[in-house]
Short mmCIF file of C-alpha atoms and ligand atoms in Angstrom, two decimals:
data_model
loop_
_atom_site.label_atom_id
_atom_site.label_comp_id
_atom_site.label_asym_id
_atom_site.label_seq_id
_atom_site.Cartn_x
_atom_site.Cartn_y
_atom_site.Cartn_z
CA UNK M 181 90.52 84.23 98.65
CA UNK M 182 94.41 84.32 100.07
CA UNK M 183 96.11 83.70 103.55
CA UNK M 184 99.13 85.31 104.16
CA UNK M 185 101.32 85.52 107.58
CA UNK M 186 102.43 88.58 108.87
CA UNK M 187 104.20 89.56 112.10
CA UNK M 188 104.20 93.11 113.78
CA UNK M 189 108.16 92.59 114.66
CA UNK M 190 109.85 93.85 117.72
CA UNK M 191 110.57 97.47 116.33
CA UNK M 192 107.17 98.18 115.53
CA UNK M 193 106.08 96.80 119.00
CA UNK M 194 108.02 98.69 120.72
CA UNK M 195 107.27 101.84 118.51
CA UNK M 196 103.71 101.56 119.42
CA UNK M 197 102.19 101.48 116.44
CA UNK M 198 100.36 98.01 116.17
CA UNK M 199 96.90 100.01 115.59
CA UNK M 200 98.53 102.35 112.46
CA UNK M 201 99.60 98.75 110.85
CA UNK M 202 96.86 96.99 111.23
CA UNK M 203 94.90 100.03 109.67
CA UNK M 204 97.01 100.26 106.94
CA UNK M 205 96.30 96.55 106.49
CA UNK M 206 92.13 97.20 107.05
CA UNK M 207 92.14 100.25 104.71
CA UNK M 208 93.84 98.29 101.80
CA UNK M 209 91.19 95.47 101.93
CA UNK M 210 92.91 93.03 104.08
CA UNK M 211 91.15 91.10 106.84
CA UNK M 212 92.45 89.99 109.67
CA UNK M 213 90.95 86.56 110.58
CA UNK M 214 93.24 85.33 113.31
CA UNK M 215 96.14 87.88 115.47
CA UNK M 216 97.90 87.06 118.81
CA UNK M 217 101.41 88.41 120.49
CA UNK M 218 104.07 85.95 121.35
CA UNK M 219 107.10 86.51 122.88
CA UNK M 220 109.08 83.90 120.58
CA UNK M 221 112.30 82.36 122.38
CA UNK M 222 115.56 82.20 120.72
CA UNK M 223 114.24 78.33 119.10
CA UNK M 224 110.89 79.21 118.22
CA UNK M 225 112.71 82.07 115.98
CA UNK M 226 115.46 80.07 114.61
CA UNK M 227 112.17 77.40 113.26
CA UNK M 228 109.89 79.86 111.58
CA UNK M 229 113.05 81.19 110.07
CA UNK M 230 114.97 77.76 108.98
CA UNK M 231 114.64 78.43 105.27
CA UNK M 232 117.44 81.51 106.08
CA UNK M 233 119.44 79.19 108.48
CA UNK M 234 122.63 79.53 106.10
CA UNK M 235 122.48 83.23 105.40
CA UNK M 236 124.96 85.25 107.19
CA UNK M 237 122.36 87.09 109.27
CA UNK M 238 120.39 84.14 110.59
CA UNK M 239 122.29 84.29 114.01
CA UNK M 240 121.80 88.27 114.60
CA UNK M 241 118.01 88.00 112.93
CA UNK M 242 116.85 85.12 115.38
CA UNK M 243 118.41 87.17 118.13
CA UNK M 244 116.25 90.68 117.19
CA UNK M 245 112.94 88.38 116.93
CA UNK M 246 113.06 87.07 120.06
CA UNK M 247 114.04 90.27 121.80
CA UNK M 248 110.44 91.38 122.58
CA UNK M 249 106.85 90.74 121.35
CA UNK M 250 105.44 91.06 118.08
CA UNK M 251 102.25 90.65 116.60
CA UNK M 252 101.05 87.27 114.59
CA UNK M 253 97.97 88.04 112.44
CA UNK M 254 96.66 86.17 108.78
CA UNK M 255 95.84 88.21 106.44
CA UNK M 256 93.19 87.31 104.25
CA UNK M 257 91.71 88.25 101.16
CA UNK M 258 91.82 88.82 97.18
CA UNK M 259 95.73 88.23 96.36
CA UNK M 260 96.87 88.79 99.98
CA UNK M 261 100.00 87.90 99.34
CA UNK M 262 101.23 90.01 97.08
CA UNK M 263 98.92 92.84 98.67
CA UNK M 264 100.51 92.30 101.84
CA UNK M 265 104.38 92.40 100.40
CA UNK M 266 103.04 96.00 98.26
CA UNK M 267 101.95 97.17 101.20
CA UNK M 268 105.09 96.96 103.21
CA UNK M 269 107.43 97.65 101.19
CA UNK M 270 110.88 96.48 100.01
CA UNK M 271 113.07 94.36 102.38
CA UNK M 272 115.11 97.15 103.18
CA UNK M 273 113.57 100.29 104.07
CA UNK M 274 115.83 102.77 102.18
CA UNK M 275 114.78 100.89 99.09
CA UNK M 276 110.92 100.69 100.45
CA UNK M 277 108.80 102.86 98.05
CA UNK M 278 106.99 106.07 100.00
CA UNK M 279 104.11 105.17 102.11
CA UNK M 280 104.95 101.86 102.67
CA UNK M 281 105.18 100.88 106.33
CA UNK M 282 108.87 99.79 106.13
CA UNK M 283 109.70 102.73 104.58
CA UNK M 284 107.70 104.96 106.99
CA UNK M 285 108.98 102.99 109.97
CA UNK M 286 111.69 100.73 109.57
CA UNK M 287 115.11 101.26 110.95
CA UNK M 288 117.76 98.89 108.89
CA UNK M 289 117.17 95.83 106.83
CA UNK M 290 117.07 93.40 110.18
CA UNK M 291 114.38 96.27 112.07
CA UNK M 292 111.62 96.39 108.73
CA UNK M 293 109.11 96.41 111.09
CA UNK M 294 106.78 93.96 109.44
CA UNK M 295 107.48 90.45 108.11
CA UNK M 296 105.10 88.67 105.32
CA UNK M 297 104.85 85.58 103.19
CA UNK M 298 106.56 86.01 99.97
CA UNK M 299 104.64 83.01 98.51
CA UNK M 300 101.73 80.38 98.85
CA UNK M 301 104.14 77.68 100.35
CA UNK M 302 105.86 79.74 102.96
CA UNK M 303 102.31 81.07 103.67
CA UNK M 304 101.18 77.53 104.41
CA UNK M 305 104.46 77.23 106.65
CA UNK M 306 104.48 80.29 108.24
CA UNK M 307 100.28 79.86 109.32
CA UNK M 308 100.39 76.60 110.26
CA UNK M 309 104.05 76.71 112.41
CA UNK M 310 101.75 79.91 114.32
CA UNK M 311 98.20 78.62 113.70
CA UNK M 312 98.05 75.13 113.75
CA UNK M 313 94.25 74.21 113.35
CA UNK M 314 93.35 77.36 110.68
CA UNK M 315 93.91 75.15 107.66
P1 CMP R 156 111.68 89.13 106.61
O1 CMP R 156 110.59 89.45 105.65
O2 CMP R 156 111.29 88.95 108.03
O3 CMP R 156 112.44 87.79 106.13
C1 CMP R 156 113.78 87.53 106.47
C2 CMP R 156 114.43 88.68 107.16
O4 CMP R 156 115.82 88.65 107.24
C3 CMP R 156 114.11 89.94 106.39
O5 CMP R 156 112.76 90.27 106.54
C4 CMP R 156 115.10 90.91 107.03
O6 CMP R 156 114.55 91.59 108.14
C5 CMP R 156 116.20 89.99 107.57
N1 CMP R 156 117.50 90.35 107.04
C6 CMP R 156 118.54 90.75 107.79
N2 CMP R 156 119.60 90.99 107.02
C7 CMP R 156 119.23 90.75 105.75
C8 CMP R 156 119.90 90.83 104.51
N3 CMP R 156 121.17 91.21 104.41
N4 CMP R 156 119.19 90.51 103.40
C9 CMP R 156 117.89 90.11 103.49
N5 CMP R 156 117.22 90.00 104.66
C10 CMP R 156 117.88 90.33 105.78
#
């Protein structure tokens, strides 16, 4: 059994379509064993995203994640992780294979819709900088 992170981002908040993620999520064999929404501020953005701090788009991505709510759940179950990342699709949505939910909703490479651990130490991070007392 896996734990994952993934966040319902601002786009897919505002889209309204928290309840056709989390399906997609459900159908696939993923459980959800914690969720919340947080409305991160500009700080609490720029921390769960430190490891990108250098990259060019840190400033503008920290800015888009704590322009609205989004959606906190762990996702847990047989090889989570790499169930999770299959099921959304590639970083960029015009390179996201069909019927993933980045490519069926995502805007641009910053508005994917849908973040998730890309492997068991940023999972650890990511669950524990939302979840403290879950591991
Ligand atoms: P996410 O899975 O949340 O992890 C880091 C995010 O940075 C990534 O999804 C993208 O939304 C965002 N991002 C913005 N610009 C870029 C870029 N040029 N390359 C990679 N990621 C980017």
């Amino acid at each position: 059994m896996e734990r994952t992170l993934s966040i319902i981002k601002p786009d897919g908040v505002a889209k309204g379509i928290i309840g056709e993620i989390i399906k997609r999520f459900e159908n696939d064999g993923l459980r959800i064993s914690a969720i919340k929404m947080v409305y991160l501020t500009k700080k609490e953005a720029e921390g769960f995203y430190i490891v990108h701090k250098e990259r060019p788009f840190y400033n503008s991505l920290t800015d888009f994640m704590s322009s609205g709510p989004i959606v906190v759940m762990v996702l847990e179950g047989n090889d989570a992780i790499r169930k999770n990342r299959e099921i959304m699709g590639a970083t960029n949505p015009k390179d996201a294979d069909t019927g993933t939910i980045r490519r069926d909703f995502g805007t641009n490479v910053e508005k994917n819709t849908v973040h998730g651990s890309d492997s068991l130490e940023s999972a650890a991070f990511e669950i524990d900088y939302f979840f403290k007392s879950l591991h």
